[in-house]
Amino acid sequence: MYTFPEFHRVVYITSSLPKEQATLSHYQTDPSNPKQSVWFIVFGQKILLTSNGDLPSALPGAISEDKLEPMVLGELQGRSCHMVVLEQDTAFAQAEMVDLRSLAERLPAEQFAMAGKACQWETFLNNHRFCGRCGARMRQVQWELAMHCDHCKHRCYPRLSPCIIVAVRRDRQILLAQNKRHKSGVYSVVAGFIEPGETVEQAVHRELAEEVGIAVTGLTYRASQPWPFPHALMMAFTADYLAGDLVLEQKEISDAGWYAITEREVWPPLPDDYTVARQLIEQLIADIEQND
Ligand SMILES: [Zn+2]
């Protein structure tokens, strides 16, 4: 029976880095410039932070070089980002493994975005060890982020799940709903996955009709946000209420209502600041106030 090495032997070489240079020593921190690298040490949607709360600028000593190959993840403010996917839960001295949601609050936005990318890659690698078509073991492609089956030639790329999220305005009120999957107490805007064969706009109208029973007009695209829990891509819209009484989809929505922006002090808790849901709510409030 095949046994996994202690660490995945995974490597991803960017086009900017010639393959022959891509040895681990190439990535090691230059002592004269210790901040040139950022390491994302990943296991189970958790990422290592040093005891200072920073991402490490060098490979932790506990990881021996001969047991892994690094992946180049990208670049952050001139610092190259590397990633190691751990094969097992590992404790490191003077460091902790921090889950991705906590990282959203502890890291600057651009570092959290890279952490999300690292976790999405980890999910992809873990979920594609074997071919979904023929069952053979897959191998990682060297020149692009993909897993390939040599047996049947099936090739897989990281999965992205496109989602819509929409904030609806009715006069000076905003629609907020409590989803049964959200942590208790939080009210947010309506969101849902886009289905095969559907345009993004159709998905917005369908989700609003299904989840809260209303129709909207004036659909306006506002922003997008990768949402690495585990691999969504949120496309955010605002819209104006058109018709329909609130009729809740009982399986998903536990409560929903129209909330006047002048009564924010009695609103239920909203999603965290870093979420596109929250940014959308704040944007719509600003729009309403501007039109006063
Ligand atoms: Zn196959």
Short mmCIF file of C-alpha atoms in Angstrom, two decimals, residues 77-266:
data_model
loop_
_atom_site.label_atom_id
_atom_site.label_comp_id
_atom_site.label_asym_id
_atom_site.label_seq_id
_atom_site.Cartn_x
_atom_site.Cartn_y
_atom_site.Cartn_z
CA GLN A 77 4.71 43.74 -1.68
CA GLY A 78 7.90 42.53 -3.28
CA ARG A 79 8.23 39.47 -1.03
CA SER A 80 7.93 36.09 -2.65
CA CYS A 81 5.37 33.80 -1.04
CA HIS A 82 6.03 30.09 -0.67
CA MET A 83 3.81 27.36 0.58
CA VAL A 84 4.29 23.98 2.21
CA VAL A 85 1.34 21.64 2.60
CA LEU A 86 1.90 19.52 5.69
CA GLU A 87 0.93 15.89 5.55
CA GLN A 88 -0.07 15.77 9.19
CA ASP A 89 -0.98 18.05 12.04
CA THR A 90 2.34 19.29 13.36
CA ALA A 91 3.29 21.37 16.38
CA PHE A 92 6.06 23.91 15.92
CA ALA A 93 8.04 25.63 18.63
CA GLN A 94 7.15 29.28 19.21
CA ALA A 95 4.42 29.19 16.62
CA GLU A 96 0.79 28.21 16.29
CA MET A 97 -1.43 26.91 13.54
CA VAL A 98 -4.28 29.41 13.13
CA ASP A 99 -7.53 28.68 11.32
CA LEU A 100 -8.37 30.74 8.28
CA ARG A 101 -11.34 32.57 9.79
CA SER A 102 -9.22 33.81 12.67
CA LEU A 103 -6.54 34.88 10.20
CA ALA A 104 -9.09 37.17 8.57
CA GLU A 105 -9.08 39.21 11.75
CA ARG A 106 -5.38 38.89 12.54
CA LEU A 107 -3.68 39.52 9.20
CA PRO A 108 -3.73 42.56 6.90
CA ALA A 109 -6.18 42.10 4.03
CA GLU A 110 -3.60 41.31 1.37
CA GLN A 111 -1.92 38.68 3.57
CA PHE A 112 -5.29 37.12 4.37
CA ALA A 113 -6.06 36.96 0.65
CA MET A 114 -2.81 35.05 0.08
CA ALA A 115 -3.59 32.79 3.05
CA GLY A 116 -6.97 32.08 1.46
CA LYS A 117 -5.25 31.20 -1.79
CA ALA A 118 -2.92 28.83 0.05
CA CYS A 119 -5.84 27.10 1.75
CA GLN A 120 -7.74 26.80 -1.53
CA TRP A 121 -4.69 25.16 -3.10
CA GLU A 122 -4.41 22.81 -0.15
CA THR A 123 -8.06 21.83 -0.57
CA PHE A 124 -7.53 21.25 -4.26
CA LEU A 125 -4.45 19.07 -3.76
CA ASN A 126 -6.08 17.04 -1.00
CA ASN A 127 -9.29 16.50 -2.96
CA HIS A 128 -7.58 15.41 -6.17
CA ARG A 129 -5.17 12.73 -5.07
CA PHE A 130 -7.14 10.26 -7.16
CA CYS A 131 -8.82 10.63 -10.52
CA GLY A 132 -12.57 11.20 -10.31
CA ARG A 133 -13.01 9.53 -13.69
CA CYS A 134 -10.96 6.34 -13.45
CA GLY A 135 -9.76 6.19 -9.85
CA ALA A 136 -6.02 6.14 -10.60
CA ARG A 137 -3.59 8.20 -8.55
CA MET A 138 -3.11 11.71 -9.94
CA ARG A 139 0.12 13.66 -10.09
CA GLN A 140 0.72 17.36 -9.89
CA VAL A 141 1.51 19.13 -13.15
CA GLN A 142 4.82 20.94 -12.96
CA TRP A 143 4.12 24.02 -15.04
CA GLU A 144 0.58 24.95 -14.01
CA LEU A 145 -1.55 24.36 -10.95
CA ALA A 146 -3.35 21.22 -12.01
CA MET A 147 -3.58 17.54 -11.18
CA HIS A 148 -3.26 15.08 -14.03
CA CYS A 149 -4.22 11.45 -14.46
CA ASP A 150 -1.69 9.62 -16.61
CA HIS A 151 -4.04 6.68 -16.95
CA CYS A 152 -7.02 8.40 -18.61
CA LYS A 153 -5.55 11.89 -19.28
CA HIS A 154 -8.15 13.61 -17.13
CA ARG A 155 -6.83 16.94 -15.84
CA CYS A 156 -8.29 18.91 -12.96
CA TYR A 157 -7.87 22.53 -11.96
CA PRO A 158 -8.63 24.17 -8.63
CA ARG A 159 -12.34 24.29 -8.09
CA LEU A 160 -14.03 27.67 -7.82
CA SER A 161 -17.67 27.97 -6.86
CA PRO A 162 -19.19 31.21 -8.20
CA CYS A 163 -21.74 32.77 -5.88
CA ILE A 164 -23.93 35.82 -6.02
CA ILE A 165 -24.57 38.06 -3.05
CA VAL A 166 -27.09 40.88 -3.21
CA ALA A 167 -28.12 43.75 -0.95
CA VAL A 168 -31.67 44.94 -1.62
CA ARG A 169 -32.98 48.41 -0.89
CA ARG A 170 -36.62 49.33 -0.32
CA ASP A 171 -36.97 53.08 0.16
CA ARG A 172 -34.75 53.74 3.20
CA GLN A 173 -34.69 50.12 4.31
CA ILE A 174 -32.35 47.22 3.64
CA LEU A 175 -33.30 43.57 3.50
CA LEU A 176 -31.43 41.51 6.10
CA ALA A 177 -31.88 37.80 6.60
CA GLN A 178 -30.66 35.25 9.08
CA ASN A 179 -29.33 32.15 7.41
CA LYS A 180 -29.44 28.93 9.40
CA ARG A 181 -25.80 28.24 8.46
CA HIS A 182 -24.52 31.54 9.83
CA LYS A 183 -23.17 31.82 13.32
CA SER A 184 -25.95 32.63 15.71
CA GLY A 185 -27.44 36.08 15.66
CA VAL A 186 -25.82 37.42 12.50
CA TYR A 187 -28.09 38.87 9.83
CA SER A 188 -26.77 39.37 6.33
CA VAL A 189 -27.79 39.83 2.73
CA VAL A 190 -29.01 37.06 0.44
CA ALA A 191 -26.39 34.88 -1.24
CA GLY A 192 -26.26 31.64 -3.15
CA PHE A 193 -24.40 29.50 -5.65
CA ILE A 194 -24.79 30.03 -9.37
CA GLU A 195 -26.24 26.94 -11.03
CA PRO A 196 -25.12 25.35 -14.30
CA GLY A 197 -26.65 27.03 -17.33
CA GLU A 198 -27.48 30.20 -15.45
CA THR A 199 -26.23 33.75 -15.92
CA VAL A 200 -25.01 35.65 -12.89
CA GLU A 201 -28.04 37.96 -13.14
CA GLN A 202 -30.46 35.04 -13.34
CA ALA A 203 -28.88 33.59 -10.23
CA VAL A 204 -29.53 36.83 -8.32
CA HIS A 205 -33.21 36.89 -9.28
CA ARG A 206 -33.66 33.17 -8.59
CA GLU A 207 -32.00 33.29 -5.17
CA LEU A 208 -34.09 36.27 -4.06
CA ALA A 209 -37.28 34.60 -5.28
CA GLU A 210 -36.41 31.27 -3.67
CA GLU A 211 -35.07 32.49 -0.35
CA VAL A 212 -37.27 35.49 0.45
CA GLY A 213 -39.95 35.56 -2.28
CA ILE A 214 -39.27 38.99 -3.74
CA ALA A 215 -38.51 40.48 -7.16
CA VAL A 216 -35.97 43.26 -7.71
CA THR A 217 -34.97 45.76 -10.36
CA GLY A 218 -31.95 47.99 -10.96
CA LEU A 219 -29.43 45.22 -10.44
CA THR A 220 -25.95 46.79 -10.16
CA TYR A 221 -22.63 44.96 -9.94
CA ARG A 222 -20.46 46.29 -7.10
CA ALA A 223 -17.50 44.08 -6.28
CA SER A 224 -16.15 40.56 -6.02
CA GLN A 225 -14.32 38.70 -3.29
CA PRO A 226 -12.63 35.33 -3.18
CA TRP A 227 -14.16 33.47 -0.26
CA PRO A 228 -11.91 30.55 0.64
CA PHE A 229 -14.41 28.60 2.78
CA PRO A 230 -13.60 26.46 0.94
CA HIS A 231 -13.55 27.85 -2.61
CA ALA A 232 -16.29 30.36 -3.39
CA LEU A 233 -15.97 33.47 -5.51
CA MET A 234 -18.52 36.05 -4.41
CA MET A 235 -19.99 38.45 -6.97
CA ALA A 236 -21.70 41.27 -5.16
CA PHE A 237 -24.69 43.30 -6.34
CA THR A 238 -27.11 45.88 -5.08
CA ALA A 239 -30.73 46.05 -6.26
CA ASP A 240 -33.99 47.90 -5.68
CA TYR A 241 -37.06 46.11 -4.37
CA LEU A 242 -39.76 45.67 -7.00
CA ALA A 243 -42.51 43.35 -5.73
CA GLY A 244 -43.48 40.54 -3.41
CA ASP A 245 -44.07 39.91 0.28
CA LEU A 246 -41.32 38.26 2.28
CA VAL A 247 -41.84 34.51 2.12
CA LEU A 248 -38.95 32.63 3.67
CA GLU A 249 -37.34 29.45 2.41
CA GLN A 250 -37.69 27.51 5.65
CA LYS A 251 -34.73 25.19 5.14
CA GLU A 252 -32.23 28.03 4.79
CA ILE A 253 -33.65 31.26 6.19
CA SER A 254 -34.78 31.48 9.79
CA ASP A 255 -35.77 35.15 9.72
CA ALA A 256 -35.73 38.15 7.40
CA GLY A 257 -36.98 41.70 7.44
CA TRP A 258 -36.64 45.25 6.19
CA TYR A 259 -34.36 47.32 8.39
CA ALA A 260 -34.51 51.13 8.37
CA ILE A 261 -31.08 52.72 8.12
CA THR A 262 -32.12 55.32 10.69
CA GLU A 263 -32.52 52.58 13.30
CA ARG A 264 -29.12 50.92 13.10
CA GLU A 265 -28.75 50.92 16.86
CA VAL A 266 -31.43 48.23 17.09
#
